[in-house]
Short mmCIF file of C-alpha atoms in Angstrom, two decimals:
data_model
loop_
_atom_site.label_atom_id
_atom_site.label_comp_id
_atom_site.label_asym_id
_atom_site.label_seq_id
_atom_site.Cartn_x
_atom_site.Cartn_y
_atom_site.Cartn_z
CA MET R 1 79.97 60.86 -0.91
CA ASN R 2 78.01 62.17 -3.87
CA GLN R 3 78.46 59.85 -6.85
CA PHE R 4 79.09 62.74 -9.24
CA ARG R 5 82.34 63.54 -7.43
CA LEU R 6 83.74 60.32 -8.91
CA LEU R 7 83.67 61.92 -12.36
CA GLY R 8 86.41 64.35 -11.35
CA GLN R 9 88.72 61.64 -10.03
CA ARG R 10 91.27 59.98 -12.26
CA ARG R 11 90.55 56.49 -10.94
CA PHE R 12 87.03 56.71 -12.42
CA GLY R 13 86.58 59.76 -14.69
CA PRO R 14 88.67 58.71 -17.74
CA PHE R 15 87.18 55.21 -17.65
CA PHE R 16 83.66 56.69 -17.47
CA ILE R 17 84.32 58.86 -20.54
CA THR R 18 85.83 55.93 -22.44
CA GLU R 19 82.94 53.54 -21.77
CA THR R 20 80.35 56.21 -22.59
CA LEU R 21 82.00 56.97 -25.95
CA ALA R 22 82.17 53.23 -26.70
CA ALA R 23 78.44 52.76 -26.13
CA PHE R 24 77.67 55.83 -28.25
CA ASN R 25 79.84 54.69 -31.14
CA ASP R 26 78.48 51.13 -31.20
CA ASN R 27 74.96 52.41 -31.64
CA ALA R 28 75.80 55.34 -33.93
CA PHE R 29 77.46 52.90 -36.33
CA ARG R 30 74.69 50.29 -36.11
CA TYR R 31 71.90 52.76 -36.78
CA ALA R 32 73.85 54.52 -39.51
CA LEU R 33 74.22 51.09 -41.10
CA VAL R 34 70.46 50.50 -40.92
CA GLY R 35 69.89 54.00 -42.32
CA MET R 36 72.19 53.30 -45.25
CA ALA R 37 70.47 50.01 -46.04
CA THR R 38 67.06 51.68 -45.79
CA PHE R 39 67.56 55.01 -47.53
CA GLU R 40 70.90 55.10 -49.40
CA VAL R 41 70.80 51.61 -50.92
CA ALA R 42 67.00 51.35 -50.58
CA LEU R 43 66.66 47.61 -50.05
CA SER R 44 63.21 46.13 -50.47
CA GLN R 45 61.25 45.48 -47.26
CA THR R 46 61.94 41.75 -47.42
CA ALA R 47 65.64 42.25 -48.11
CA LEU R 48 65.87 44.93 -45.41
CA ASN R 49 64.31 42.66 -42.77
CA ALA R 50 66.70 39.85 -43.69
CA TYR R 51 69.67 42.25 -43.61
CA ILE R 52 68.73 43.68 -40.19
CA ASN R 53 68.28 40.20 -38.72
CA MET R 54 71.63 39.14 -40.16
CA ALA R 55 73.24 42.26 -38.70
CA LEU R 56 71.83 41.54 -35.24
CA ALA R 57 73.00 37.93 -35.39
CA LEU R 58 76.53 38.95 -36.40
CA PHE R 59 76.76 41.47 -33.57
CA ILE R 60 75.57 38.98 -30.92
CA LEU R 61 77.56 35.96 -32.21
CA PRO R 62 80.92 37.01 -30.67
CA PHE R 63 79.33 37.07 -27.21
CA PHE R 64 78.65 33.35 -27.55
CA VAL R 65 81.97 32.41 -29.16
CA LEU R 66 84.58 34.76 -27.65
CA SER R 67 83.38 35.66 -24.14
CA SER R 68 85.55 32.96 -22.56
CA THR R 69 88.63 34.25 -24.37
CA PHE R 70 88.18 37.86 -23.33
CA GLY R 71 87.09 36.99 -19.80
CA GLN R 72 90.40 35.18 -19.31
CA LEU R 73 92.39 38.04 -20.82
CA ALA R 74 90.73 40.50 -18.44
CA GLU R 75 91.88 38.39 -15.46
CA LYS R 76 95.39 37.73 -16.74
CA PHE R 77 96.51 41.14 -18.05
CA GLU R 78 96.42 44.74 -16.87
CA LYS R 79 93.02 46.21 -17.73
CA ALA R 80 93.95 49.79 -18.67
CA ARG R 81 96.40 48.52 -21.27
CA LEU R 82 93.80 46.11 -22.68
CA ILE R 83 91.33 48.99 -22.97
CA ARG R 84 93.85 51.03 -24.98
CA TRP R 85 94.42 48.16 -27.39
CA ILE R 86 90.66 47.78 -27.83
CA LYS R 87 90.29 51.50 -28.52
CA LEU R 88 93.12 51.39 -31.06
CA LEU R 89 91.44 48.48 -32.84
CA GLU R 90 88.18 50.44 -32.78
CA ILE R 91 89.83 53.20 -34.81
CA VAL R 92 91.01 50.63 -37.37
CA THR R 93 87.52 49.14 -37.48
CA MET R 94 85.93 52.56 -37.99
CA VAL R 95 88.30 53.24 -40.89
CA LEU R 96 86.92 50.08 -42.49
CA ALA R 97 83.44 51.39 -41.71
CA ALA R 98 84.33 54.63 -43.50
CA ILE R 99 85.24 52.66 -46.63
CA GLY R 100 81.95 50.78 -46.39
CA PHE R 101 79.91 53.97 -45.93
CA LEU R 102 81.60 55.91 -48.70
CA THR R 103 81.41 53.03 -51.20
CA ARG R 104 77.94 51.95 -49.99
CA ASN R 105 79.25 48.41 -49.55
CA LEU R 106 76.71 46.66 -47.31
CA ASP R 107 78.68 43.40 -47.21
CA LEU R 108 81.78 45.16 -45.86
CA LEU R 109 79.64 46.96 -43.30
CA LEU R 110 78.33 43.61 -42.04
CA VAL R 111 81.95 42.52 -41.52
CA VAL R 112 82.58 45.75 -39.61
CA LEU R 113 79.51 45.16 -37.47
CA CYS R 114 80.80 41.70 -36.56
CA LEU R 115 84.16 43.27 -35.63
CA MET R 116 82.33 45.79 -33.45
CA GLY R 117 80.64 42.85 -31.74
CA VAL R 118 84.08 41.34 -31.10
CA LEU R 119 85.31 44.60 -29.56
CA ALA R 120 82.16 44.91 -27.43
CA THR R 121 82.69 41.33 -26.23
CA ALA R 122 86.29 42.18 -25.34
CA PHE R 123 85.42 45.43 -23.54
CA SER R 124 82.49 44.23 -21.42
CA PRO R 125 84.30 42.01 -18.84
CA ILE R 126 86.99 44.66 -18.45
CA LYS R 127 84.42 47.44 -18.12
CA TYR R 128 82.41 45.80 -15.36
CA ALA R 129 85.33 44.16 -13.55
CA ILE R 130 87.32 47.39 -13.27
CA VAL R 131 84.55 49.27 -11.44
CA PRO R 132 84.74 47.32 -8.14
CA GLN R 133 88.52 47.30 -8.47
CA VAL R 134 88.80 51.11 -8.38
CA LEU R 135 85.82 51.95 -6.14
CA THR R 136 85.17 51.23 -2.48
CA THR R 137 82.12 49.25 -1.38
CA ASP R 138 80.18 52.37 -0.38
CA GLU R 139 80.90 53.89 -3.83
CA LEU R 140 79.92 50.81 -5.82
CA THR R 141 76.18 51.48 -6.17
CA GLY R 142 76.78 55.12 -7.15
CA GLY R 143 79.50 54.18 -9.62
CA ASN R 144 77.33 51.52 -11.22
CA GLY R 145 74.47 54.01 -11.34
CA LEU R 146 76.67 56.41 -13.30
CA VAL R 147 77.82 53.66 -15.68
CA GLN R 148 74.30 52.33 -16.28
CA SER R 149 72.88 55.83 -16.71
CA SER R 150 75.59 56.91 -19.15
CA THR R 151 75.32 53.65 -21.10
CA SER R 152 71.55 54.00 -21.43
CA LEU R 153 71.80 57.62 -22.59
CA ALA R 154 74.75 56.89 -24.89
CA ILE R 155 72.79 54.07 -26.55
CA LEU R 156 69.89 56.47 -27.06
CA THR R 157 71.92 59.42 -28.37
CA GLY R 158 74.11 57.17 -30.52
CA SER R 159 71.04 55.58 -32.10
CA LEU R 160 69.42 58.95 -32.80
CA ALA R 161 72.69 60.38 -34.13
CA GLY R 162 73.31 57.43 -36.46
CA ASN R 163 69.83 57.78 -37.91
CA ALA R 164 70.03 61.55 -38.21
CA LEU R 165 73.47 61.62 -39.81
CA MET R 166 72.65 59.08 -42.48
CA ALA R 167 69.41 60.90 -43.28
CA VAL R 168 71.20 64.12 -44.30
CA PRO R 169 70.80 64.38 -48.10
CA HIS R 170 73.90 63.75 -50.25
CA ILE R 171 76.47 63.88 -47.42
CA GLY R 172 74.96 61.47 -44.88
CA PRO R 173 77.58 58.71 -45.37
CA LEU R 174 80.41 61.25 -45.13
CA LEU R 175 79.02 62.75 -41.91
CA ALA R 176 78.57 59.31 -40.36
CA THR R 177 82.16 58.45 -41.33
CA VAL R 178 83.59 61.57 -39.70
CA VAL R 179 81.62 61.09 -36.48
CA VAL R 180 82.38 57.40 -35.87
CA ILE R 181 86.10 57.91 -36.51
CA ALA R 182 86.21 61.04 -34.32
CA ILE R 183 84.45 59.25 -31.45
CA ALA R 184 86.82 56.29 -31.74
CA VAL R 185 89.84 58.63 -31.58
CA ALA R 186 88.34 60.44 -28.58
CA GLY R 187 87.85 57.09 -26.86
CA LEU R 188 91.52 56.20 -27.36
CA LEU R 189 92.64 59.58 -26.00
CA SER R 190 90.49 59.30 -22.88
CA SER R 191 91.73 55.73 -22.28
CA LEU R 192 95.30 57.03 -22.03
CA PHE R 193 94.39 58.63 -18.69
CA ILE R 194 92.97 55.46 -17.11
CA PRO R 195 95.37 54.42 -14.29
CA PRO R 196 96.73 50.87 -14.21
CA ALA R 197 94.50 48.18 -12.71
CA THR R 198 96.43 45.22 -11.32
CA PRO R 199 95.44 41.90 -12.96
CA PRO R 200 93.88 39.60 -10.32
CA VAL R 201 95.21 36.31 -11.77
CA PRO R 202 98.37 37.01 -13.83
CA GLN R 203 99.36 33.34 -13.57
CA LEU R 204 96.10 32.17 -15.17
CA VAL R 205 96.57 29.26 -17.59
CA PHE R 206 94.84 30.38 -20.77
CA GLN R 207 92.22 28.05 -22.31
CA ALA R 208 92.07 28.73 -26.05
CA ASN R 209 89.29 26.28 -26.89
CA PRO R 210 86.09 28.40 -26.87
CA VAL R 211 83.81 25.44 -26.15
CA ILE R 212 85.79 24.32 -23.11
CA GLY R 213 86.33 27.95 -22.14
CA THR R 214 82.61 28.73 -22.25
CA TRP R 215 81.81 25.61 -20.23
CA ARG R 216 84.29 26.78 -17.59
CA LEU R 217 82.74 30.26 -17.64
CA MET R 218 79.42 28.73 -16.70
CA GLY R 219 81.20 26.99 -13.85
CA HIS R 220 82.40 30.36 -12.56
CA VAL R 221 78.89 31.76 -12.89
CA GLY R 222 77.45 28.87 -10.88
CA HIS R 223 80.24 28.83 -8.30
CA GLU R 224 78.31 31.02 -5.84
CA HIS R 225 74.53 30.71 -5.44
CA THR R 226 73.71 34.43 -5.19
CA VAL R 227 75.99 35.30 -8.10
CA PHE R 228 74.29 32.70 -10.32
CA TRP R 229 70.83 34.10 -9.62
CA SER R 230 72.12 37.65 -10.05
CA VAL R 231 73.28 36.67 -13.54
CA ILE R 232 69.81 35.27 -14.25
CA GLY R 233 68.29 38.51 -12.95
CA VAL R 234 70.57 40.71 -15.07
CA SER R 235 69.86 38.60 -18.15
CA TRP R 236 66.14 38.88 -17.51
CA PHE R 237 66.52 42.67 -17.59
CA TRP R 238 67.92 42.37 -21.11
CA PHE R 239 65.07 40.03 -22.09
CA PHE R 240 62.53 42.56 -20.80
CA GLY R 241 64.29 45.55 -22.39
CA ALA R 242 64.87 43.79 -25.71
CA THR R 243 61.19 42.88 -25.93
CA LEU R 244 60.08 46.46 -25.31
CA THR R 245 62.54 48.09 -27.69
CA THR R 246 62.02 45.61 -30.55
CA GLN R 247 58.24 46.05 -30.29
CA ALA R 248 58.51 49.84 -30.05
CA PRO R 249 58.39 50.55 -33.84
CA ALA R 250 55.16 48.58 -34.34
CA TYR R 251 53.65 50.00 -31.15
CA ALA R 252 54.46 53.58 -32.22
CA ARG R 253 53.06 53.12 -35.72
CA ASP R 254 50.07 50.81 -35.25
CA TYR R 255 48.84 51.52 -31.72
CA LEU R 256 49.78 55.16 -31.20
CA GLY R 257 49.25 56.10 -34.86
CA GLY R 258 52.60 57.86 -34.94
CA ASP R 259 55.46 58.56 -37.31
CA ALA R 260 59.21 58.13 -36.72
CA SER R 261 59.24 60.96 -34.16
CA VAL R 262 56.90 58.91 -31.93
CA LEU R 263 59.32 55.97 -32.00
CA ASN R 264 62.07 58.37 -30.97
CA LEU R 265 59.87 59.65 -28.16
CA ILE R 266 59.31 56.11 -26.85
CA LEU R 267 63.03 55.37 -26.86
CA ILE R 268 63.83 58.71 -25.21
CA LEU R 269 61.28 58.24 -22.42
CA PHE R 270 62.44 54.70 -21.65
CA SER R 271 66.19 55.44 -21.88
CA VAL R 272 66.05 58.66 -19.88
CA GLY R 273 63.88 56.87 -17.33
CA VAL R 274 66.51 54.13 -16.93
CA GLY R 275 69.15 56.82 -16.53
CA ILE R 276 67.19 58.64 -13.82
CA GLY R 277 66.38 55.44 -11.95
CA SER R 278 70.02 54.35 -12.10
CA LEU R 279 71.24 57.65 -10.63
CA LEU R 280 68.65 57.55 -7.82
CA CYS R 281 69.85 54.13 -6.63
CA GLU R 282 72.75 55.54 -4.62
CA LYS R 283 70.47 57.77 -2.55
CA LEU R 284 67.78 55.12 -2.11
CA SER R 285 70.31 52.50 -1.04
CA ALA R 286 72.09 54.84 1.41
CA HIS R 287 75.46 54.17 -0.28
CA GLN R 288 75.24 50.44 0.44
CA VAL R 289 75.14 47.34 -1.73
CA ASN R 290 71.41 46.84 -1.30
CA PRO R 291 69.52 44.12 -3.21
CA GLY R 292 66.30 45.32 -1.56
CA LEU R 293 65.70 47.72 -4.46
CA VAL R 294 65.39 44.82 -6.91
CA PRO R 295 61.80 43.85 -5.93
CA LEU R 296 60.78 47.52 -5.98
CA GLY R 297 62.15 47.85 -9.51
CA ALA R 298 60.56 44.64 -10.78
CA LEU R 299 57.16 45.47 -9.27
CA GLY R 300 57.21 48.95 -10.83
CA MET R 301 58.21 47.58 -14.24
CA SER R 302 55.25 45.20 -14.22
CA VAL R 303 52.68 47.59 -12.75
CA PHE R 304 53.34 50.34 -15.27
CA GLY R 305 53.84 47.89 -18.13
CA ILE R 306 50.41 46.37 -17.48
CA ASP R 307 48.98 49.88 -17.12
CA LEU R 308 50.45 50.66 -20.55
CA TYR R 309 48.45 47.75 -21.96
CA VAL R 310 45.25 48.84 -20.21
CA THR R 311 45.69 52.43 -21.40
CA HIS R 312 46.13 51.61 -25.10
CA PRO R 313 45.17 48.00 -25.96
CA SER R 314 43.77 48.63 -29.47
CA ARG R 315 45.09 49.80 -32.81
CA SER R 316 44.93 53.50 -33.54
CA LEU R 317 42.28 54.73 -35.96
CA VAL R 318 44.68 57.38 -37.31
CA SER R 319 48.22 57.22 -38.61
CA GLY R 320 51.24 59.38 -39.35
CA GLN R 321 50.88 61.70 -36.33
CA ASP R 322 53.96 63.42 -34.94
CA TRP R 323 54.90 63.12 -31.28
CA LEU R 324 53.10 66.28 -30.19
CA ALA R 325 49.85 65.12 -31.78
CA VAL R 326 50.15 61.73 -30.08
CA LEU R 327 50.76 63.32 -26.69
CA HIS R 328 47.66 65.49 -27.07
CA HIS R 329 45.56 62.55 -28.21
CA ALA R 330 43.40 60.81 -25.59
CA GLY R 331 45.66 58.89 -23.22
CA GLY R 332 48.85 60.19 -24.82
CA TRP R 333 50.34 61.68 -21.67
CA HIS R 334 49.31 58.57 -19.72
CA VAL R 335 51.28 56.39 -22.16
CA ALA R 336 54.28 58.71 -21.92
CA LEU R 337 54.23 58.59 -18.12
CA ASP R 338 54.00 54.79 -18.15
CA LEU R 339 57.01 54.51 -20.47
CA ALA R 340 59.11 56.86 -18.34
CA LEU R 341 58.16 55.05 -15.12
CA ILE R 342 58.94 51.64 -16.62
CA GLY R 343 62.40 53.01 -17.37
CA ILE R 344 62.87 54.52 -13.88
CA PHE R 345 61.90 51.28 -12.14
CA ALA R 346 64.11 49.32 -14.57
CA GLY R 347 66.99 51.47 -13.29
CA PHE R 348 66.01 50.57 -9.69
CA TYR R 349 66.17 46.91 -10.75
CA ILE R 350 69.36 46.64 -12.80
CA VAL R 351 71.83 48.74 -10.79
CA PRO R 352 71.50 46.92 -7.45
CA MET R 353 71.29 43.57 -9.26
CA PHE R 354 74.55 44.18 -11.12
CA THR R 355 76.19 45.69 -8.03
CA LEU R 356 75.32 42.55 -6.07
CA LEU R 357 76.81 40.41 -8.82
CA GLN R 358 80.08 42.37 -8.65
CA HIS R 359 80.19 42.52 -4.86
CA ARG R 360 79.54 38.82 -4.21
CA SER R 361 81.87 37.49 -6.94
CA GLU R 362 85.42 36.60 -5.95
CA PRO R 363 87.74 39.34 -7.32
CA ARG R 364 89.91 36.74 -9.04
CA ARG R 365 86.87 35.35 -10.87
CA LEU R 366 84.92 38.55 -11.54
CA ALA R 367 85.92 39.21 -15.17
CA ARG R 368 85.14 35.61 -16.08
CA VAL R 369 81.81 35.82 -14.25
CA ILE R 370 81.01 38.97 -16.26
CA ALA R 371 82.00 37.15 -19.46
CA GLY R 372 79.71 34.26 -18.51
CA ASN R 373 76.98 36.76 -17.74
CA ASN R 374 77.40 38.12 -21.27
CA VAL R 375 76.80 34.66 -22.73
CA VAL R 376 73.59 34.27 -20.69
CA ASN R 377 72.53 37.84 -21.60
CA ALA R 378 72.93 37.05 -25.28
CA LEU R 379 70.91 33.85 -24.88
CA PHE R 380 68.06 35.74 -23.18
CA MET R 381 68.08 38.37 -25.94
CA VAL R 382 67.79 35.61 -28.56
CA LEU R 383 64.87 34.17 -26.58
CA ALA R 384 63.25 37.63 -26.53
CA ALA R 385 63.59 37.85 -30.30
CA ALA R 386 62.11 34.35 -30.67
CA LEU R 387 59.15 35.28 -28.47
CA GLY R 388 58.60 38.42 -30.52
CA MET R 389 58.56 36.43 -33.75
CA ALA R 390 56.28 33.77 -32.27
CA ALA R 391 53.78 36.24 -30.76
CA PRO R 392 51.66 36.73 -33.93
CA HIS R 393 51.40 32.96 -34.35
CA LEU R 394 50.21 32.73 -30.74
CA GLY R 395 47.52 35.32 -31.41
CA LEU R 396 49.24 38.05 -29.38
CA ASN R 397 49.31 41.65 -30.56
CA VAL R 398 52.00 44.08 -29.39
CA PRO R 399 50.23 45.40 -26.24
CA GLN R 400 49.30 41.85 -25.25
CA LEU R 401 52.92 40.73 -25.71
CA ILE R 402 54.10 43.58 -23.47
CA ALA R 403 51.49 42.63 -20.85
CA LEU R 404 52.58 38.97 -21.04
CA VAL R 405 56.22 39.91 -20.46
CA CYS R 406 55.16 42.04 -17.47
CA VAL R 407 53.33 39.04 -15.97
CA LEU R 408 56.39 36.87 -16.63
CA ASN R 409 58.44 39.58 -14.91
CA LEU R 410 56.41 39.04 -11.73
CA ALA R 411 57.01 35.31 -12.03
CA MET R 412 60.74 35.95 -12.41
CA LEU R 413 60.69 38.19 -9.33
CA ALA R 414 58.96 35.42 -7.35
CA LEU R 415 61.61 32.93 -8.54
CA LEU R 416 64.47 35.26 -7.61
CA CYS R 417 63.02 35.94 -4.15
CA TRP R 418 62.47 32.21 -3.60
CA ARG R 419 65.99 31.26 -4.63
CA VAL R 420 67.63 34.30 -2.95
CA PRO R 421 65.40 35.28 0.00
CA GLU R 422 67.70 38.22 0.70
CA PHE R 423 66.01 40.17 -2.11
CA TRP R 424 62.62 40.14 -0.41
CA GLN R 425 63.99 40.37 3.15
CA ARG R 426 65.96 43.51 2.36
CA PHE R 427 63.00 44.98 0.47
CA THR R 428 60.58 44.49 3.37
CA ALA R 429 63.16 45.92 5.78
CA TRP R 430 63.37 49.00 3.56
CA VAL R 431 59.63 49.63 3.21
CA ARG R 432 59.05 49.05 6.96
CA PRO R 433 59.59 52.30 8.93
CA ARG R 434 62.94 52.17 10.71
CA HIS R 435 64.63 54.77 12.83
CA SER R 436 67.99 54.09 11.18
CA GLY R 437 66.71 54.96 7.70
CA HIS R 438 68.76 52.10 6.21
CA PHE R 439 67.93 48.73 4.78
#
């Protein structure tokens, strides 16, 4: 069955729209907030850096503190109803954001950002646990491909929209206010059409203590060997992606000699590449849950990431070029192709990895496994940020840091294949000519 047919079915379509709008709104708000701090309030560079780091910390913090709470709720209560409550609270949160935008109150907007982190923490285990509940096994890779593709593109378009709206002279805050509230309302309306999803453990005894709850989450993550290493693999994807995207501004400015349009081009190439790779997974995996694509994805990410370093290892001698000028500069199209291919192979990596995690987890544990995965994801993203901050002190420039992460990616692939031999076995079965055409 073609994965796009799922979009017209009630069991999947309304959920798909709801989760896409959620990803868009998260990023539209976050980047509008950065735009306000940068251009409307015009913080100094030092103050702006401190504010952005504080904003990132406040958004990630709920994933550490509240994942256990929301993972339990997703197991105990009906998921469609929980989604509607989350969407209703998103509208309330966006009304607070409107007050912050219109009064240019950066402190209130930080509070709103933290609340958005809470809602994202609540939505994630429901979002990823409901997919295998409403899809059959042969639909799971295609459904996850659609979700990953839409999330990647929604993050991209939301980021660009937030920046663009806030940059409109005089009415930027008003435009941002209207859009984030409208998207939140649209998300609530689409959620009303999501059919009920039976809770897997309605008798679950709720653990309110977040420390004990998080410890138990890690127990669920480690309960099954393949699931544990799938969580590590998914979290590594976020480490890799966070490193690339956080280094993108400096790479665009200092090594490609570009302006803001070049940064946008980098993000577009990578995000669209992830979307394309995610959608291709269903065809490449022959509608199966096939971890054999994971080594292919990891190898491609490293090969083209290292090629990116080889192509442009030194600082640009010019500055302030727009994206067209950069593309026509020596090696420009080579860099663009590398970025797109890194994204495509990242899609080949993350979709089968996450599908395996869902498929091998016990249904009654899945939401809590996803919640535990979120904790590990957040930890890996913090480690990526720490590596980025430490790189200059280690004598690494941006291209060298990217190359280092690509080498580490090969090491992670070797570790995953050692601990879960199925990854490499299924990959070699796929690349070896077979009459069946399957893994």
